[in-house]
PDB file of C-alpha atoms in Angstrom:
ATOM      1  CA  UNK Z   1     119.891 103.037 123.231  1.00 95.00           C
ATOM      2  CA  UNK Z   2     117.419 100.186 122.413  1.00 97.00           C
ATOM      3  CA  UNK Z   3     113.978 100.357 121.083  1.00 97.00           C
ATOM      4  CA  UNK Z   4     111.709  97.684 123.118  1.00 97.00           C
ATOM      5  CA  UNK Z   5     108.835  97.595 120.545  1.00 95.00           C
ATOM      6  CA  UNK Z   6     106.506  95.056 118.340  1.00 93.00           C
ATOM      7  CA  UNK Z   7     106.993  94.921 115.105  1.00 90.00           C
ATOM      8  CA  UNK Z   8     104.106  96.078 112.060  1.00 86.00           C
ATOM      9  CA  UNK Z   9     102.128  97.711 114.761  1.00 94.00           C
ATOM     10  CA  UNK Z  10     101.183 101.244 114.356  1.00 96.00           C
ATOM     11  CA  UNK Z  11     102.933 102.876 117.264  1.00 96.00           C
ATOM     12  CA  UNK Z  12     106.356 100.946 116.655  1.00 96.00           C
ATOM     13  CA  UNK Z  13     105.989 101.271 112.902  1.00 97.00           C
ATOM     14  CA  UNK Z  14     105.812 104.849 113.535  1.00 97.00           C
ATOM     15  CA  UNK Z  15     109.079 104.820 115.612  1.00 98.00           C
ATOM     16  CA  UNK Z  16     110.647 102.622 112.958  1.00 97.00           C
ATOM     17  CA  UNK Z  17     109.616 104.796 110.198  1.00 98.00           C
ATOM     18  CA  UNK Z  18     111.311 107.914 111.819  1.00 98.00           C
ATOM     19  CA  UNK Z  19     114.351 106.024 112.943  1.00 98.00           C
ATOM     20  CA  UNK Z  20     114.864 104.815 109.034  1.00 97.00           C
ATOM     21  CA  UNK Z  21     114.060 108.564 107.820  1.00 98.00           C
ATOM     22  CA  UNK Z  22     117.100 109.378 110.225  1.00 98.00           C
ATOM     23  CA  UNK Z  23     119.329 106.819 108.970  1.00 97.00           C
ATOM     24  CA  UNK Z  24     119.490 105.284 112.521  1.00 97.00           C
ATOM     25  CA  UNK Z  25     119.294 101.739 113.352  1.00 93.00           C
ATOM     26  CA  UNK Z  26     118.973 100.638 116.920  1.00 96.00           C
ATOM     27  CA  UNK Z  27     119.257  97.488 118.948  1.00 96.00           C
ATOM     28  CA  UNK Z  28     116.179  96.282 119.283  1.00 95.00           C
ATOM     29  CA  UNK Z  29     114.248  93.975 121.696  1.00 96.00           C
ATOM     30  CA  UNK Z  30     110.828  92.307 120.556  1.00 94.00           C
ATOM     31  CA  UNK Z  31     107.691  91.924 122.913  1.00 94.00           C
ATOM     32  CA  UNK Z  32     105.217  89.737 122.234  1.00 92.00           C
ATOM     33  CA  UNK Z  33     102.094  90.999 122.536  1.00 88.00           C
ATOM     34  CA  UNK Z  34      99.691  88.083 121.725  1.00 84.00           C
ATOM     35  CA  UNK Z  35     101.672  86.549 124.618  1.00 86.00           C
ATOM     36  CA  UNK Z  36     100.849  88.887 127.172  1.00 86.00           C
ATOM     37  CA  UNK Z  37     104.315  89.834 127.788  1.00 90.00           C
ATOM     38  CA  UNK Z  38     103.591  93.401 128.392  1.00 91.00           C
ATOM     39  CA  UNK Z  39     100.835  92.681 130.498  1.00 88.00           C
ATOM     40  CA  UNK Z  40     103.271  90.779 132.988  1.00 93.00           C
ATOM     41  CA  UNK Z  41     104.301  92.452 136.630  1.00 92.00           C
ATOM     42  CA  UNK Z  42     107.879  92.492 135.059  1.00 94.00           C
ATOM     43  CA  UNK Z  43     107.539  94.464 132.240  1.00 93.00           C
ATOM     44  CA  UNK Z  44     105.037  96.881 133.740  1.00 94.00           C
ATOM     45  CA  UNK Z  45     107.487  97.243 136.538  1.00 93.00           C
ATOM     46  CA  UNK Z  46     109.782  98.489 133.464  1.00 94.00           C
ATOM     47  CA  UNK Z  47     107.845 100.320 131.448  1.00 95.00           C
ATOM     48  CA  UNK Z  48     105.709 102.475 133.016  1.00 93.00           C
ATOM     49  CA  UNK Z  49     102.561 102.621 130.505  1.00 95.00           C
ATOM     50  CA  UNK Z  50     102.900  98.868 130.037  1.00 93.00           C
ATOM     51  CA  UNK Z  51     102.756  99.455 126.047  1.00 94.00           C
ATOM     52  CA  UNK Z  52     105.020  99.386 123.411  1.00 96.00           C
ATOM     53  CA  UNK Z  53     107.189 100.940 122.124  1.00 97.00           C
ATOM     54  CA  UNK Z  54     109.492 102.021 124.847  1.00 97.00           C
ATOM     55  CA  UNK Z  55     113.122 103.432 124.314  1.00 98.00           C
ATOM     56  CA  UNK Z  56     115.636 102.382 126.793  1.00 98.00           C
ATOM     57  CA  UNK Z  57     118.667 104.645 127.087  1.00 98.00           C
ATOM     58  CA  UNK Z  58     122.340 103.500 127.961  1.00 96.00           C
ATOM     59  CA  UNK Z  59     121.555 104.410 131.712  1.00 96.00           C
ATOM     60  CA  UNK Z  60     118.346 102.154 132.027  1.00 95.00           C
ATOM     61  CA  UNK Z  61     115.945 105.312 131.542  1.00 97.00           C
ATOM     62  CA  UNK Z  62     112.758 104.119 129.826  1.00 98.00           C
ATOM     63  CA  UNK Z  63     111.105 106.562 127.753  1.00 98.00           C
ATOM     64  CA  UNK Z  64     107.121 105.593 126.521  1.00 97.00           C
ATOM     65  CA  UNK Z  65     104.766 106.818 124.181  1.00 97.00           C
ATOM     66  CA  UNK Z  66     105.887 107.163 120.177  1.00 98.00           C
ATOM     67  CA  UNK Z  67     106.215 110.709 120.193  1.00 98.00           C
ATOM     68  CA  UNK Z  68     108.159 111.190 123.292  1.00 98.00           C
ATOM     69  CA  UNK Z  69     110.584 108.828 121.797  1.00 98.00           C
ATOM     70  CA  UNK Z  70     110.570 110.675 118.375  1.00 98.00           C
ATOM     71  CA  UNK Z  71     111.326 113.881 119.904  1.00 98.00           C
ATOM     72  CA  UNK Z  72     113.974 112.363 122.013  1.00 98.00           C
ATOM     73  CA  UNK Z  73     115.220 111.344 118.953  1.00 98.00           C
ATOM     74  CA  UNK Z  74     114.891 114.662 116.874  1.00 98.00           C
ATOM     75  CA  UNK Z  75     116.706 116.203 119.873  1.00 98.00           C
ATOM     76  CA  UNK Z  76     119.985 114.035 119.365  1.00 98.00           C
ATOM     77  CA  UNK Z  77     119.791 113.771 115.615  1.00 98.00           C
ATOM     78  CA  UNK Z  78     118.351 116.939 114.454  1.00 97.00           C
ATOM     79  CA  UNK Z  79     118.843 115.979 110.563  1.00 97.00           C
ATOM     80  CA  UNK Z  80     116.999 115.315 108.761  1.00 97.00           C
ATOM     81  CA  UNK Z  81     114.405 117.485 110.339  1.00 97.00           C
ATOM     82  CA  UNK Z  82     110.873 115.893 110.749  1.00 98.00           C
ATOM     83  CA  UNK Z  83     109.451 118.169 113.521  1.00 98.00           C
ATOM     84  CA  UNK Z  84     110.247 121.701 112.214  1.00 97.00           C
ATOM     85  CA  UNK Z  85     112.911 124.215 112.808  1.00 95.00           C
ATOM     86  CA  UNK Z  86     111.582 127.594 112.590  1.00 96.00           C
ATOM     87  CA  UNK Z  87     108.135 128.216 115.439  1.00 97.00           C
ATOM     88  CA  UNK Z  88     105.791 128.653 112.450  1.00 97.00           C
ATOM     89  CA  UNK Z  89     106.719 125.417 111.268  1.00 97.00           C
ATOM     90  CA  UNK Z  90     106.843 123.865 114.221  1.00 97.00           C
ATOM     91  CA  UNK Z  91     103.337 124.622 115.592  1.00 98.00           C
ATOM     92  CA  UNK Z  92     102.345 123.526 111.844  1.00 98.00           C
ATOM     93  CA  UNK Z  93     103.640 120.205 112.034  1.00 98.00           C
ATOM     94  CA  UNK Z  94     102.156 119.766 115.598  1.00 98.00           C
ATOM     95  CA  UNK Z  95      99.230 120.769 114.488  1.00 98.00           C
ATOM     96  CA  UNK Z  96      98.846 118.297 111.656  1.00 98.00           C
ATOM     97  CA  UNK Z  97     100.452 115.379 113.879  1.00 98.00           C
ATOM     98  CA  UNK Z  98      97.830 116.056 116.458  1.00 98.00           C
ATOM     99  CA  UNK Z  99      95.102 115.936 113.825  1.00 98.00           C
ATOM    100  CA  UNK Z 100      96.394 112.749 111.980  1.00 98.00           C
ATOM    101  CA  UNK Z 101      96.622 111.129 115.410  1.00 98.00           C
ATOM    102  CA  UNK Z 102      93.229 112.016 117.061  1.00 98.00           C
ATOM    103  CA  UNK Z 103      91.014 112.781 113.804  1.00 98.00           C
ATOM    104  CA  UNK Z 104      92.474 109.626 111.786  1.00 98.00           C
ATOM    105  CA  UNK Z 105      94.682 107.181 113.230  1.00 98.00           C
ATOM    106  CA  UNK Z 106      92.261 106.705 116.359  1.00 98.00           C
ATOM    107  CA  UNK Z 107      88.668 106.479 115.092  1.00 98.00           C
ATOM    108  CA  UNK Z 108      90.407 103.991 112.698  1.00 98.00           C
ATOM    109  CA  UNK Z 109      91.610 102.393 115.722  1.00 97.00           C
ATOM    110  CA  UNK Z 110      88.274 102.167 117.487  1.00 97.00           C
ATOM    111  CA  UNK Z 111      86.794 100.681 114.278  1.00 97.00           C
ATOM    112  CA  UNK Z 112      89.325  98.092 114.118  1.00 96.00           C
ATOM    113  CA  UNK Z 113      89.177  97.275 117.689  1.00 95.00           C
ATOM    114  CA  UNK Z 114      85.201  97.175 117.837  1.00 97.00           C
ATOM    115  CA  UNK Z 115      84.176  95.189 114.560  1.00 96.00           C
ATOM    116  CA  UNK Z 116      87.491  93.124 113.423  1.00 95.00           C
ATOM    117  CA  UNK Z 117      86.703  89.703 114.278  1.00 93.00           C
ATOM    118  CA  UNK Z 118      90.502  89.431 115.622  1.00 89.00           C
ATOM    119  CA  UNK Z 119      89.883  91.805 118.627  1.00 91.00           C
ATOM    120  CA  UNK Z 120      87.134  89.803 120.076  1.00 89.00           C
ATOM    121  CA  UNK Z 121      89.169  88.463 122.727  1.00 83.00           C
ATOM    122  CA  UNK Z 122      91.101  91.967 123.342  1.00 82.00           C
ATOM    123  CA  UNK Z 123      87.935  94.139 123.565  1.00 88.00           C
ATOM    124  CA  UNK Z 124      84.146  94.247 124.563  1.00 90.00           C
ATOM    125  CA  UNK Z 125      83.157  95.080 121.167  1.00 92.00           C
ATOM    126  CA  UNK Z 126      80.535  97.569 120.410  1.00 96.00           C
ATOM    127  CA  UNK Z 127      80.261  97.379 116.589  1.00 95.00           C
ATOM    128  CA  UNK Z 128      77.870  99.977 116.190  1.00 97.00           C
ATOM    129  CA  UNK Z 129      80.417 102.307 117.811  1.00 97.00           C
ATOM    130  CA  UNK Z 130      83.112 101.001 115.781  1.00 97.00           C
ATOM    131  CA  UNK Z 131      81.071 101.892 112.437  1.00 98.00           C
ATOM    132  CA  UNK Z 132      80.260 105.310 113.696  1.00 98.00           C
ATOM    133  CA  UNK Z 133      84.444 105.595 114.084  1.00 98.00           C
ATOM    134  CA  UNK Z 134      84.733 104.382 110.613  1.00 98.00           C
ATOM    135  CA  UNK Z 135      82.373 106.911 109.044  1.00 98.00           C
ATOM    136  CA  UNK Z 136      84.554 109.480 110.907  1.00 98.00           C
ATOM    137  CA  UNK Z 137      87.736 108.295 109.726  1.00 98.00           C
ATOM    138  CA  UNK Z 138      86.543 108.234 106.277  1.00 98.00           C
ATOM    139  CA  UNK Z 139      85.357 111.716 106.229  1.00 98.00           C
ATOM    140  CA  UNK Z 140      88.786 112.825 107.707  1.00 98.00           C
ATOM    141  CA  UNK Z 141      90.530 110.718 104.610  1.00 98.00           C
ATOM    142  CA  UNK Z 142      88.309 112.816 101.805  1.00 98.00           C
ATOM    143  CA  UNK Z 143      89.463 116.105 103.548  1.00 98.00           C
ATOM    144  CA  UNK Z 144      92.835 114.788 103.462  1.00 98.00           C
ATOM    145  CA  UNK Z 145      92.765 113.893  99.949  1.00 98.00           C
ATOM    146  CA  UNK Z 146      91.612 117.928  99.321  1.00 98.00           C
ATOM    147  CA  UNK Z 147      94.766 119.011 101.333  1.00 98.00           C
ATOM    148  CA  UNK Z 148      97.172 117.088  98.950  1.00 98.00           C
ATOM    149  CA  UNK Z 149      96.019 118.275  95.910  1.00 98.00           C
ATOM    150  CA  UNK Z 150      97.802 121.375  96.690  1.00 96.00           C
ATOM    151  CA  UNK Z 151     100.949 120.290  98.855  1.00 98.00           C
ATOM    152  CA  UNK Z 152     102.833 117.210  98.586  1.00 98.00           C
ATOM    153  CA  UNK Z 153     102.783 116.027 102.020  1.00 98.00           C
ATOM    154  CA  UNK Z 154     100.483 116.349 104.969  1.00 98.00           C
ATOM    155  CA  UNK Z 155     102.211 119.854 106.516  1.00 98.00           C
ATOM    156  CA  UNK Z 156     103.257 121.040 103.402  1.00 97.00           C
ATOM    157  CA  UNK Z 157     106.183 120.145 100.827  1.00 96.00           C
ATOM    158  CA  UNK Z 158     108.339 118.523 103.088  1.00 97.00           C
ATOM    159  CA  UNK Z 159     107.875 115.054 104.619  1.00 98.00           C
ATOM    160  CA  UNK Z 160     107.433 115.229 108.500  1.00 98.00           C
ATOM    161  CA  UNK Z 161     106.354 113.490 111.352  1.00 98.00           C
ATOM    162  CA  UNK Z 162     102.843 114.098 110.464  1.00 98.00           C
ATOM    163  CA  UNK Z 163     103.059 112.315 107.091  1.00 98.00           C
ATOM    164  CA  UNK Z 164     104.701 109.152 109.089  1.00 98.00           C
ATOM    165  CA  UNK Z 165     101.849 109.050 111.613  1.00 98.00           C
ATOM    166  CA  UNK Z 166      98.982 109.257 108.969  1.00 98.00           C
ATOM    167  CA  UNK Z 167     100.722 106.819 106.654  1.00 98.00           C
ATOM    168  CA  UNK Z 168     101.274 104.054 109.102  1.00 97.00           C
ATOM    169  CA  UNK Z 169      97.875 104.369 110.443  1.00 98.00           C
ATOM    170  CA  UNK Z 170      96.450 103.905 106.838  1.00 98.00           C
ATOM    171  CA  UNK Z 171      98.803 101.092 106.073  1.00 97.00           C
ATOM    172  CA  UNK Z 172      97.597  99.112 109.516  1.00 96.00           C
ATOM    173  CA  UNK Z 173      94.424  99.603 109.092  1.00 97.00           C
ATOM    174  CA  UNK Z 174      93.621  98.260 105.798  1.00 96.00           C
ATOM    175  CA  UNK Z 175      92.537  95.582 108.240  1.00 95.00           C
ATOM    176  CA  UNK Z 176      89.592  96.877 108.676  1.00 96.00           C
ATOM    177  CA  UNK Z 177      88.892  98.089 105.042  1.00 96.00           C
ATOM    178  CA  UNK Z 178      90.847 101.207 104.967  1.00 98.00           C
ATOM    179  CA  UNK Z 179      92.208 102.833 101.671  1.00 97.00           C
ATOM    180  CA  UNK Z 180      92.552 105.523  99.392  1.00 98.00           C
ATOM    181  CA  UNK Z 181      89.444 105.418  97.205  1.00 96.00           C
ATOM    182  CA  UNK Z 182      89.480 105.773  93.521  1.00 96.00           C
ATOM    183  CA  UNK Z 183      87.878 109.198  93.787  1.00 97.00           C
ATOM    184  CA  UNK Z 184      91.252 110.387  95.985  1.00 98.00           C
ATOM    185  CA  UNK Z 185      93.965 110.529  93.724  1.00 98.00           C
ATOM    186  CA  UNK Z 186      95.716 113.015  95.463  1.00 98.00           C
ATOM    187  CA  UNK Z 187      95.552 110.465  98.702  1.00 98.00           C
ATOM    188  CA  UNK Z 188      96.844 107.478  96.770  1.00 98.00           C
ATOM    189  CA  UNK Z 189      99.587 109.829  94.884  1.00 98.00           C
ATOM    190  CA  UNK Z 190     101.116 110.483  98.637  1.00 98.00           C
ATOM    191  CA  UNK Z 191     100.279 107.105 100.140  1.00 98.00           C
ATOM    192  CA  UNK Z 192     102.411 105.355  96.795  1.00 98.00           C
ATOM    193  CA  UNK Z 193     105.085 107.706  97.546  1.00 98.00           C
ATOM    194  CA  UNK Z 194     105.147 107.211 101.299  1.00 98.00           C
ATOM    195  CA  UNK Z 195     105.355 103.369 100.731  1.00 97.00           C
ATOM    196  CA  UNK Z 196     107.988 103.467  98.120  1.00 97.00           C
ATOM    197  CA  UNK Z 197     110.719 105.670 100.650  1.00 97.00           C
ATOM    198  CA  UNK Z 198     113.349 102.963 101.955  1.00 96.00           C
ATOM    199  CA  UNK Z 199     112.025 103.991 105.384  1.00 97.00           C
ATOM    200  CA  UNK Z 200     108.614 102.191 104.745  1.00 96.00           C
ATOM    201  CA  UNK Z 201     110.811  98.990 103.947  1.00 92.00           C
ATOM    202  CA  UNK Z 202     112.673  99.220 107.351  1.00 89.00           C
ATOM    203  CA  UNK Z 203     109.457  99.738 109.021  1.00 89.00           C
ATOM    204  CA  UNK Z 204     107.696  96.908 107.916  1.00 88.00           C
ATOM    205  CA  UNK Z 205     110.116  94.164 108.326  1.00 73.00           C
ATOM    206  CA  UNK Z 206     112.804  94.310 105.300  1.00 56.00           C
ATOM    207  CA  UNK Z 207     115.640  94.707 108.056  1.00 43.00           C
ATOM    208  CA  UNK Z 208     117.170  92.440 110.061  1.00 34.00           C
ATOM    209  CA  UNK Z 209     115.994  92.871 113.972  1.00 31.00           C
TER     210      UNK Z 209
END
């Protein structure tokens, strides 16, 4: 297998963190988004969604989308389990991961894309929209802090894919000022714990690609 990706971006980092928790290291192919490689006809013919990351299997099949890649990896390397074993665990973890994607990561991404100066060339920015998304994300962080007061991780007492989604989003979108605030000690404790794991070091560049 080969991971086609762009290191340190939210999506590729989520897969890298996931792989590291599994103890796996794949051959990688780097895609330079700034150079527009992902927009070329050759790349789009190869990768259906025209984005990164993508997973190329040994037979040439391409799997796109972060969670689809992680689910495939989980299926062939089930330990340690990150999506849940029992049906109720799987449902709960799926619930939390979806909430972290749609209620936290996406508002942060919209804030970043519509307010960050570095995104002016890539986005028809609507700053007012971006600031509204900031408010939504910050409210979700407050709720997450309350959740983490009673449990070690996002979906309970064990690390899951929901933690990886939330951590990678919060780490990347520091670019737009997102971070645990002084009155969010539980969120800060969780964030520090996620950042101290070997998988965080693997996902953010401390390995040879």
